Amino acid sequence: MDNKAIGLKVLRKMVHFPSTYRLLLPFLNLLHSKENQAYRVWVRFLLSTFRDAYAHQKPVIWINSFLPSELIYGLGAIPILPEIISALVSYLEWSGRFLSRADTSISTDLCSFYRCALGLALEDFLPRPDLILSSSQLCDGANKFFYYLSRLYQCPHLFLDPPYSDHPRSHRYMEGQIEEVMDEATKILSLPLRKERFRLVLNRSNQARQWIEKINQLRQSIPSPFPGSEGLSYLSGMTFHSMGSPWALRFFPLLYAEIEKRVFSKKGYLPEEKHRFLWLHHVRPYYKNEIFNILSSRGVALSFEEANYLYWPPLDPSEPWKSLADKILSNVWAGPIERRMKAIEEMRVAYSIDGVIHFSHWGCRQSCGGAAIIGDWLKEKGISYLVLFGDGADPNNYSTGQIRTRLEAFIEMMG
Amino acid sequence: MKYYLTFKKILDDLKAKDPLYAKNQWIGWTCTYLPLEILEAAHLTPFRILPEATTEKADSYLDPNFCPFIKAALEKALSGGYSFLSGIIFLNTCDGMRRLFDAWRLYCKPTFSYLLDLPRVMDSSSIAFFKEGLNDLIKQLEIHFRRKIIEDDLLMAIERSNKTGELLTKLFSLQGRGDPPFTHGEILDILSERWKVNRPLFNQALELFISSIKLDQKASPVGPKVMVTGSLLDGSDLARMIEELGGEVVASDLCTAQRIHNIVNLDSDPLDSLSQAYLRKPPCGRMHDTQRRIDFLKQRLLECKAQGLIYFSLKFCDPYLYEAPAMEGALKEIGIPTLFIEGEYSGKPGGGIRTRVQAFLEVLRQNG
């Protein structure tokens, strides 16, 4: 066994050892002592989730990004999002090894977040799932990908299939699917279906939603108080992963307070703000890259990102299945592209946007497939628009020179 | 080509004699889960969108990492190649198809466009939901084309469609007979004619063709038997290449081959029967139940005594690309080797694919 293999074995052992996360906490607290409090809560949330998941204190359910985490907290289980773990692994600059491992099994033309997650699964780095619950919304590959993982882990796989249309029959169908899936999940996991817990979880989700709404309002301030690069990391990560958990009610108010402080002091995150950009797509490159430095150094604030657009209405805790069906079907990135365009227009006006970047993440069909349509429409409105080709988790698909040239030319053109 | 040319001549003669041929009102469609019977009951002629493989214009409208079939379809639409269509009906087949629907609507502005929701699962709720969608499609067609779709017309359309199914079963049973042998490649060429004419004409031509050719003699086996599965291929070039290399294609589970025919059992009301028949048919890679698909392919491989499976996925086709490793693993368990090919939509496989197919056939020969 060579040194690399030994290193990997040791790392795997550490990752699977629940106490690792307890031991890591003081180090990370020290390391992040200059970060805002919300950021530190996010770190604690992740450590706590991983600790519990590897300790298997409660059932572990793997989900994908657009499956409401409220369903998992309502069951009293731990949600694990392999895509988010891929983003973290990429941030730590470790994705290369896992991507290479996955590339022996699946095509490199697929989304690197899934490829990296597959590599992590094949190398046995992820907390073992008791159940996988995935949704086909916005990502065709999800259902087949999670089916394959369920075969690897020999665990049950349940599936939600949100329809395309927003018709009342779609809502009824979606509600029925949630009810069936929850019924099945409780049987598989031998968990009681406690309506009062769902009521609590949905109440928490609604409270968090209110904080998100307030944060989004604060972010309309000029100069931009909060960087979009962070909006695309821990802020959107918490929106995907923590809705319905008590952690959300610690995180969002703290972030609100932090941003409010900056707004009151009229302090933007850049020393001088020349332009205000909107970032389209739910992801950004998480590995070391120059994009955000280039933008900042040219006075371009990433004022908002569509990933944090609040698209769903408040939930009704007395009708959890119906409410969550409504949440799923109100997703503006699903259905005809006009829904997304309407949301972009709303963000453009609210955040005084003068430039839009569409990050075309390699392997993503749903978002990138609309990039040209959105571009033509924005250009007609006189809004500067740039499609930036890249990859969220695979640094091999990131071309430093090309991205720098395109970004600089774009900013220069805007004056 | 002998048999295909015979069929083509029969079809062309019928077309020339058909006074109504020029009056067909064509509706473009893309996915085999669309019950064409509904369009036919509305006196519309379904026209399958199977464009030539060019993407010059479409490259600036869709992302570089996009399905080549979808790009080719948009290319042809943007160039006015589908301007004769009276409308388009898509299904929410995949992310790519939904974006094609957006681009087509916004840039080509068809007078009628509809996207039908297709569930990925097959159970009583999804069948009921699909039926509601079909009902809505009927309503929209009736409003736009100002005609009523009556039950008798729907029943007749289903009967005709079942007739196509019966004839195609007969056609497939003739494979491997005659001198020279009637090959799978020729069957695919015959099927490719299906989308250019209306169903009564195709049925008539197929019936005449089957009764006119004498294929009593079963040809001696030529080489390793393979089955092809995947999404869709432009024409029969892959099958022909396999045959040229000494293999025998015994079945093809493709959107352009056996997946197109579907017998509808009329044991309930027509829409119920249609939604059941379409959702219950052997699933394609887009549908959720991979295990059902694996079971279906295992059964087909056994039935047609195939020694190997060629799994063809279009580049950037998520459902098939993600499914491939699970399929490969499941077939390995029963001793069936799989050759995975990720290729372009263009029917002409390149040198690299040819070499890999050649090597695969060699392995099958050695396996006996």
Tab-separated table of N, CA, C and O in Angstrom, chain B residues 223-307:
chain	number	residue	atom	x	y	z
B	223	GLY	N	-23.407	-14.577	-37.373
B	223	GLY	CA	-22.381	-14.175	-36.409
B	223	GLY	C	-23.000	-13.894	-35.067
B	223	GLY	O	-24.163	-14.229	-34.838
B	224	PRO	N	-22.248	-13.273	-34.175
B	224	PRO	CA	-22.774	-13.020	-32.834
B	224	PRO	C	-24.061	-12.190	-32.873
B	224	PRO	O	-24.161	-11.230	-33.630
B	225	LYS	N	-24.998	-12.600	-32.041
B	225	LYS	CA	-26.286	-11.896	-32.000
B	225	LYS	C	-26.202	-10.795	-30.938
B	225	LYS	O	-25.812	-11.070	-29.799
B	226	VAL	N	-26.568	-9.582	-31.344
B	226	VAL	CA	-26.548	-8.482	-30.375
B	226	VAL	C	-27.873	-7.739	-30.367
B	226	VAL	O	-28.601	-7.735	-31.361
B	227	MET	N	-28.136	-7.163	-29.241
B	227	MET	CA	-29.304	-6.286	-29.131
B	227	MET	C	-28.778	-4.867	-28.900
B	227	MET	O	-27.730	-4.699	-28.276
B	228	VAL	N	-29.498	-3.892	-29.428
B	228	VAL	CA	-29.089	-2.487	-29.235
B	228	VAL	C	-30.140	-1.796	-28.372
B	228	VAL	O	-31.343	-1.943	-28.621
B	229	THR	N	-29.702	-1.085	-27.355
B	229	THR	CA	-30.645	-0.274	-26.581
B	229	THR	C	-30.107	1.156	-26.481
B	229	THR	O	-28.915	1.380	-26.658
B	230	GLY	N	-30.995	2.078	-26.218
B	230	GLY	CA	-30.564	3.478	-26.092
B	230	GLY	C	-31.718	4.411	-26.357
B	230	GLY	O	-32.881	3.995	-26.322
B	231	SER	N	-31.399	5.659	-26.612
B	231	SER	CA	-32.471	6.623	-26.858
B	231	SER	C	-32.861	6.591	-28.327
B	231	SER	O	-33.672	5.771	-28.730
B	232	LEU	N	-32.268	7.433	-29.140
B	232	LEU	CA	-32.655	7.369	-30.541
B	232	LEU	C	-31.459	7.550	-31.456
B	232	LEU	O	-30.452	8.147	-31.074
B	233	LEU	N	-31.586	6.990	-32.633
B	233	LEU	CA	-30.519	7.053	-33.618
B	233	LEU	C	-31.097	7.589	-34.903
B	233	LEU	O	-32.255	7.331	-35.228
B	234	ASP	N	-30.284	8.327	-35.601
B	234	ASP	CA	-30.699	8.843	-36.895
B	234	ASP	C	-30.460	7.743	-37.932
B	234	ASP	O	-29.324	7.555	-38.374
B	235	GLY	N	-31.505	7.015	-38.269
B	235	GLY	CA	-31.385	5.987	-39.305
B	235	GLY	C	-30.809	4.675	-38.803
B	235	GLY	O	-30.780	4.403	-37.605
B	236	SER	N	-30.349	3.885	-39.734
B	236	SER	CA	-29.981	2.508	-39.428
B	236	SER	C	-28.476	2.273	-39.486
B	236	SER	O	-28.024	1.138	-39.537
B	237	ASP	N	-27.690	3.344	-39.526
B	237	ASP	CA	-26.253	3.175	-39.778
B	237	ASP	C	-25.536	2.320	-38.741
B	237	ASP	O	-24.654	1.544	-39.095
B	238	LEU	N	-25.904	2.464	-37.470
B	238	LEU	CA	-25.218	1.658	-36.450
B	238	LEU	C	-25.539	0.175	-36.669
B	238	LEU	O	-24.640	-0.678	-36.652
B	239	ALA	N	-26.830	-0.122	-36.897
B	239	ALA	CA	-27.225	-1.525	-37.131
B	239	ALA	C	-26.523	-2.063	-38.371
B	239	ALA	O	-26.007	-3.196	-38.371
B	240	ARG	N	-26.479	-1.260	-39.401
B	240	ARG	CA	-25.823	-1.717	-40.645
B	240	ARG	C	-24.329	-1.952	-40.411
B	240	ARG	O	-23.749	-2.891	-40.938
B	241	MET	N	-23.736	-1.092	-39.624
B	241	MET	CA	-22.309	-1.259	-39.350
B	241	MET	C	-22.064	-2.567	-38.593
B	241	MET	O	-21.128	-3.316	-38.896
B	242	ILE	N	-22.904	-2.847	-37.621
B	242	ILE	CA	-22.761	-4.096	-36.857
B	242	ILE	C	-22.895	-5.292	-37.822
B	242	ILE	O	-22.115	-6.255	-37.764
B	243	GLU	N	-23.872	-5.175	-38.715
B	243	GLU	CA	-24.099	-6.265	-39.669
B	243	GLU	C	-22.917	-6.415	-40.636
B	243	GLU	O	-22.490	-7.525	-40.934
B	244	GLU	N	-22.386	-5.289	-41.068
B	244	GLU	CA	-21.204	-5.341	-41.958
B	244	GLU	C	-20.015	-6.007	-41.277
B	244	GLU	O	-19.205	-6.674	-41.909
B	245	LEU	N	-19.927	-5.779	-39.960
B	245	LEU	CA	-18.791	-6.338	-39.213
B	245	LEU	C	-19.025	-7.802	-38.824
B	245	LEU	O	-18.248	-8.384	-38.071
B	246	GLY	N	-20.115	-8.343	-39.303
B	246	GLY	CA	-20.354	-9.773	-39.093
B	246	GLY	C	-21.258	-10.096	-37.929
B	246	GLY	O	-21.473	-11.258	-37.597
B	247	GLY	N	-21.804	-9.078	-37.276
B	247	GLY	CA	-22.738	-9.339	-36.186
B	247	GLY	C	-24.166	-9.380	-36.703
B	247	GLY	O	-24.439	-8.989	-37.849
B	248	GLU	N	-25.069	-9.862	-35.874
B	248	GLU	CA	-26.481	-9.868	-36.260
B	248	GLU	C	-27.264	-9.104	-35.193
B	248	GLU	O	-27.266	-9.494	-34.014
B	249	VAL	N	-27.897	-8.006	-35.624
B	249	VAL	CA	-28.740	-7.257	-34.671
B	249	VAL	C	-30.071	-7.995	-34.593
B	249	VAL	O	-30.782	-8.112	-35.585
B	250	VAL	N	-30.385	-8.532	-33.422
B	250	VAL	CA	-31.625	-9.306	-33.315
B	250	VAL	C	-32.779	-8.481	-32.758
B	250	VAL	O	-33.942	-8.852	-32.927
B	251	ALA	N	-32.472	-7.406	-32.094
B	251	ALA	CA	-33.538	-6.532	-31.580
B	251	ALA	C	-32.942	-5.173	-31.268
B	251	ALA	O	-31.746	-5.072	-31.001
B	252	SER	N	-33.788	-4.148	-31.325
B	252	SER	CA	-33.293	-2.833	-30.930
B	252	SER	C	-34.357	-2.124	-30.105
B	252	SER	O	-35.483	-1.934	-30.557
B	253	ASP	N	-33.973	-1.798	-28.905
B	253	ASP	CA	-34.876	-1.106	-27.984
B	253	ASP	C	-34.508	0.378	-28.030
B	253	ASP	O	-33.711	0.865	-27.238
B	254	LEU	N	-35.064	1.062	-29.028
B	254	LEU	CA	-34.743	2.470	-29.266
B	254	LEU	C	-36.035	3.248	-29.493
B	254	LEU	O	-37.047	2.655	-29.889
B	255	CYS	N	-35.959	4.554	-29.325
B	255	CYS	CA	-37.142	5.381	-29.607
B	255	CYS	C	-37.448	5.385	-31.101
B	255	CYS	O	-38.527	5.824	-31.513
B	256	THR	N	-36.495	4.971	-31.906
B	256	THR	CA	-36.731	4.913	-33.346
B	256	THR	C	-36.936	3.473	-33.812
B	256	THR	O	-36.884	3.205	-35.006
B	257	ALA	N	-37.130	2.547	-32.889
B	257	ALA	CA	-37.296	1.142	-33.310
B	257	ALA	C	-38.460	0.506	-32.562
B	257	ALA	O	-39.552	1.053	-32.566
B	258	GLN	N	-38.192	-0.596	-31.874
B	258	GLN	CA	-39.322	-1.365	-31.333
B	258	GLN	C	-40.137	-0.625	-30.282
B	258	GLN	O	-41.260	-1.016	-29.994
B	259	ARG	N	-39.547	0.434	-29.704
B	259	ARG	CA	-40.272	1.172	-28.672
B	259	ARG	C	-41.479	1.929	-29.241
B	259	ARG	O	-42.331	2.389	-28.495
B	260	ILE	N	-41.541	2.061	-30.560
B	260	ILE	CA	-42.603	2.893	-31.134
B	260	ILE	C	-43.943	2.192	-31.210
B	260	ILE	O	-44.957	2.819	-31.368
B	261	HIS	N	-43.941	0.861	-31.191
B	261	HIS	CA	-45.259	0.246	-31.363
B	261	HIS	C	-45.779	-0.321	-30.067
B	261	HIS	O	-45.073	-0.877	-29.263
B	262	ASN	N	-47.045	-0.154	-29.904
B	262	ASN	CA	-47.659	-0.292	-28.610
B	262	ASN	C	-49.097	-0.759	-28.818
B	262	ASN	O	-49.863	-0.080	-29.480
B	263	ILE	N	-49.432	-1.922	-28.296
B	263	ILE	CA	-50.818	-2.387	-28.462
B	263	ILE	C	-51.669	-1.836	-27.321
B	263	ILE	O	-51.314	-1.954	-26.154
B	264	VAL	N	-52.791	-1.227	-27.688
B	264	VAL	CA	-53.693	-0.639	-26.683
B	264	VAL	C	-54.865	-1.590	-26.476
B	264	VAL	O	-55.609	-1.878	-27.411
B	265	ASN	N	-54.994	-2.096	-25.245
B	265	ASN	CA	-56.130	-2.978	-24.945
B	265	ASN	C	-57.343	-2.128	-24.622
B	265	ASN	O	-57.321	-1.368	-23.661
B	266	LEU	N	-58.380	-2.308	-25.422
B	266	LEU	CA	-59.569	-1.475	-25.215
B	266	LEU	C	-60.510	-2.120	-24.210
B	266	LEU	O	-61.603	-2.550	-24.557
B	267	ASP	N	-60.057	-2.224	-22.956
B	267	ASP	CA	-60.933	-2.862	-21.980
B	267	ASP	C	-61.598	-1.839	-21.056
B	267	ASP	O	-62.302	-2.190	-20.132
B	268	SER	N	-61.350	-0.576	-21.282
B	268	SER	CA	-62.055	0.459	-20.513
B	268	SER	C	-62.309	1.623	-21.469
B	268	SER	O	-62.215	1.450	-22.683
B	269	ASP	N	-62.576	2.821	-20.947
B	269	ASP	CA	-62.836	3.911	-21.887
B	269	ASP	C	-61.541	4.241	-22.619
B	269	ASP	O	-60.435	3.973	-22.122
B	270	PRO	N	-61.634	4.786	-23.835
B	270	PRO	CA	-60.433	4.907	-24.678
B	270	PRO	C	-59.274	5.673	-24.030
B	270	PRO	O	-58.127	5.268	-24.160
B	271	LEU	N	-59.593	6.755	-23.317
B	271	LEU	CA	-58.493	7.532	-22.729
B	271	LEU	C	-57.814	6.773	-21.595
B	271	LEU	O	-56.597	6.838	-21.418
B	272	ASP	N	-58.633	6.039	-20.862
B	272	ASP	CA	-58.086	5.210	-19.794
B	272	ASP	C	-57.163	4.141	-20.399
B	272	ASP	O	-56.046	3.919	-19.924
B	273	SER	N	-57.659	3.541	-21.483
B	273	SER	CA	-56.868	2.494	-22.144
B	273	SER	C	-55.556	3.067	-22.666
B	273	SER	O	-54.504	2.437	-22.548
B	274	LEU	N	-55.640	4.269	-23.243
B	274	LEU	CA	-54.421	4.879	-23.794
B	274	LEU	C	-53.421	5.198	-22.684
B	274	LEU	O	-52.232	4.892	-22.804
B	275	SER	N	-53.931	5.799	-21.593
B	275	SER	CA	-52.960	6.171	-20.548
B	275	SER	C	-52.344	4.927	-19.927
B	275	SER	O	-51.154	4.916	-19.608
B	276	GLN	N	-53.127	3.885	-19.788
B	276	GLN	CA	-52.558	2.642	-19.231
B	276	GLN	C	-51.530	2.049	-20.189
B	276	GLN	O	-50.437	1.654	-19.780
B	277	ALA	N	-51.918	1.980	-21.469
B	277	ALA	CA	-51.027	1.331	-22.443
B	277	ALA	C	-49.697	2.073	-22.553
B	277	ALA	O	-48.633	1.449	-22.601
B	278	TYR	N	-49.754	3.399	-22.571
B	278	TYR	CA	-48.504	4.154	-22.765
B	278	TYR	C	-47.621	4.124	-21.523
B	278	TYR	O	-46.401	4.030	-21.633
B	279	LEU	N	-48.236	4.206	-20.350
B	279	LEU	CA	-47.379	4.194	-19.150
B	279	LEU	C	-46.912	2.781	-18.798
B	279	LEU	O	-45.897	2.612	-18.133
B	280	ARG	N	-47.657	1.780	-19.259
B	280	ARG	CA	-47.276	0.407	-18.905
B	280	ARG	C	-46.338	-0.232	-19.910
B	280	ARG	O	-45.870	-1.351	-19.696
B	281	LYS	N	-46.093	0.441	-21.023
B	281	LYS	CA	-45.224	-0.201	-22.014
B	281	LYS	C	-43.804	-0.339	-21.457
B	281	LYS	O	-43.460	0.344	-20.479
B	282	PRO	N	-42.976	-1.192	-22.028
B	282	PRO	CA	-41.611	-1.323	-21.506
B	282	PRO	C	-40.949	0.051	-21.408
B	282	PRO	O	-40.963	0.810	-22.375
B	283	PRO	N	-40.422	0.384	-20.247
B	283	PRO	CA	-39.962	1.767	-20.038
B	283	PRO	C	-38.691	2.108	-20.816
B	283	PRO	O	-37.832	1.257	-21.023
B	284	CYS	N	-38.592	3.360	-21.198
B	284	CYS	CA	-37.338	3.843	-21.789
B	284	CYS	C	-36.465	4.333	-20.639
B	284	CYS	O	-36.887	4.345	-19.484
B	285	GLY	N	-35.268	4.769	-20.969
B	285	GLY	CA	-34.319	5.181	-19.932
B	285	GLY	C	-34.751	6.404	-19.145
B	285	GLY	O	-34.276	6.639	-18.047
B	286	ARG	N	-35.678	7.166	-19.686
B	286	ARG	CA	-36.122	8.373	-18.987
B	286	ARG	C	-37.040	8.041	-17.808
B	286	ARG	O	-37.145	8.807	-16.860
B	287	MET	N	-37.701	6.898	-17.870
B	287	MET	CA	-38.666	6.570	-16.825
B	287	MET	C	-37.923	6.159	-15.546
B	287	MET	O	-36.771	5.743	-15.590
B	288	HIS	N	-38.627	6.262	-14.439
B	288	HIS	CA	-37.957	6.082	-13.157
B	288	HIS	C	-37.537	4.643	-12.864
B	288	HIS	O	-36.448	4.403	-12.335
B	289	ASP	N	-38.396	3.705	-13.206
B	289	ASP	CA	-38.199	2.343	-12.705
B	289	ASP	C	-37.095	1.616	-13.471
B	289	ASP	O	-37.354	0.855	-14.406
B	290	THR	N	-35.871	1.829	-13.055
B	290	THR	CA	-34.730	1.212	-13.740
B	290	THR	C	-34.791	-0.309	-13.609
B	290	THR	O	-34.427	-1.032	-14.533
B	291	GLN	N	-35.262	-0.776	-12.455
B	291	GLN	CA	-35.316	-2.234	-12.275
B	291	GLN	C	-36.265	-2.865	-13.295
B	291	GLN	O	-35.967	-3.909	-13.868
B	292	ARG	N	-37.388	-2.178	-13.552
B	292	ARG	CA	-38.344	-2.709	-14.526
B	292	ARG	C	-37.688	-2.749	-15.910
B	292	ARG	O	-37.892	-3.672	-16.688
B	293	ARG	N	-36.903	-1.731	-16.176
B	293	ARG	CA	-36.215	-1.679	-17.470
B	293	ARG	C	-35.146	-2.781	-17.568
B	293	ARG	O	-35.009	-3.425	-18.594
B	294	ILE	N	-34.438	-2.972	-16.479
B	294	ILE	CA	-33.428	-4.040	-16.467
B	294	ILE	C	-34.118	-5.394	-16.703
B	294	ILE	O	-33.677	-6.195	-17.527
B	295	ASP	N	-35.227	-5.617	-16.003
B	295	ASP	CA	-35.955	-6.893	-16.153
B	295	ASP	C	-36.437	-7.068	-17.582
B	295	ASP	O	-36.354	-8.157	-18.148
B	296	PHE	N	-36.951	-5.973	-18.162
B	296	PHE	CA	-37.448	-6.048	-19.541
B	296	PHE	C	-36.310	-6.407	-20.496
B	296	PHE	O	-36.452	-7.284	-21.351
B	297	LEU	N	-35.184	-5.740	-20.328
B	297	LEU	CA	-34.059	-6.005	-21.246
B	297	LEU	C	-33.524	-7.424	-21.068
B	297	LEU	O	-33.192	-8.095	-22.050
B	298	LYS	N	-33.460	-7.870	-19.831
B	298	LYS	CA	-33.002	-9.254	-19.593
B	298	LYS	C	-33.906	-10.235	-20.333
B	298	LYS	O	-33.439	-11.157	-20.986
B	299	GLN	N	-35.210	-9.994	-20.218
B	299	GLN	CA	-36.184	-10.884	-20.870
B	299	GLN	C	-36.032	-10.844	-22.394
B	299	GLN	O	-36.006	-11.887	-23.046
B	300	ARG	N	-35.898	-9.644	-22.933
B	300	ARG	CA	-35.746	-9.509	-24.396
B	300	ARG	C	-34.466	-10.163	-24.884
B	300	ARG	O	-34.437	-10.819	-25.925
B	301	LEU	N	-33.397	-9.990	-24.106
B	301	LEU	CA	-32.108	-10.585	-24.490
B	301	LEU	C	-32.236	-12.107	-24.546
B	301	LEU	O	-31.717	-12.761	-25.458
B	302	LEU	N	-32.955	-12.656	-23.577
B	302	LEU	CA	-33.142	-14.112	-23.560
B	302	LEU	C	-34.013	-14.557	-24.723
B	302	LEU	O	-33.699	-15.523	-25.426
B	303	GLU	N	-35.133	-13.825	-24.915
B	303	GLU	CA	-36.075	-14.185	-25.985
B	303	GLU	C	-35.396	-14.214	-27.353
B	303	GLU	O	-35.651	-15.092	-28.165
B	304	CYS	N	-34.557	-13.221	-27.613
B	304	CYS	CA	-33.969	-13.161	-28.945
B	304	CYS	C	-32.557	-13.760	-28.975
B	304	CYS	O	-31.840	-13.587	-29.943
B	305	LYS	N	-32.228	-14.434	-27.913
B	305	LYS	CA	-30.957	-15.166	-27.809
B	305	LYS	C	-29.745	-14.272	-28.099
B	305	LYS	O	-28.765	-14.721	-28.724
B	306	ALA	N	-29.847	-13.040	-27.665
B	306	ALA	CA	-28.714	-12.125	-27.897
B	306	ALA	C	-27.561	-12.503	-26.972
B	306	ALA	O	-27.771	-12.870	-25.819
B	307	GLN	N	-26.339	-12.401	-27.523
B	307	GLN	CA	-25.167	-12.744	-26.709
B	307	GLN	C	-24.572	-11.507	-26.034
B	307	GLN	O	-23.741	-11.633	-25.143
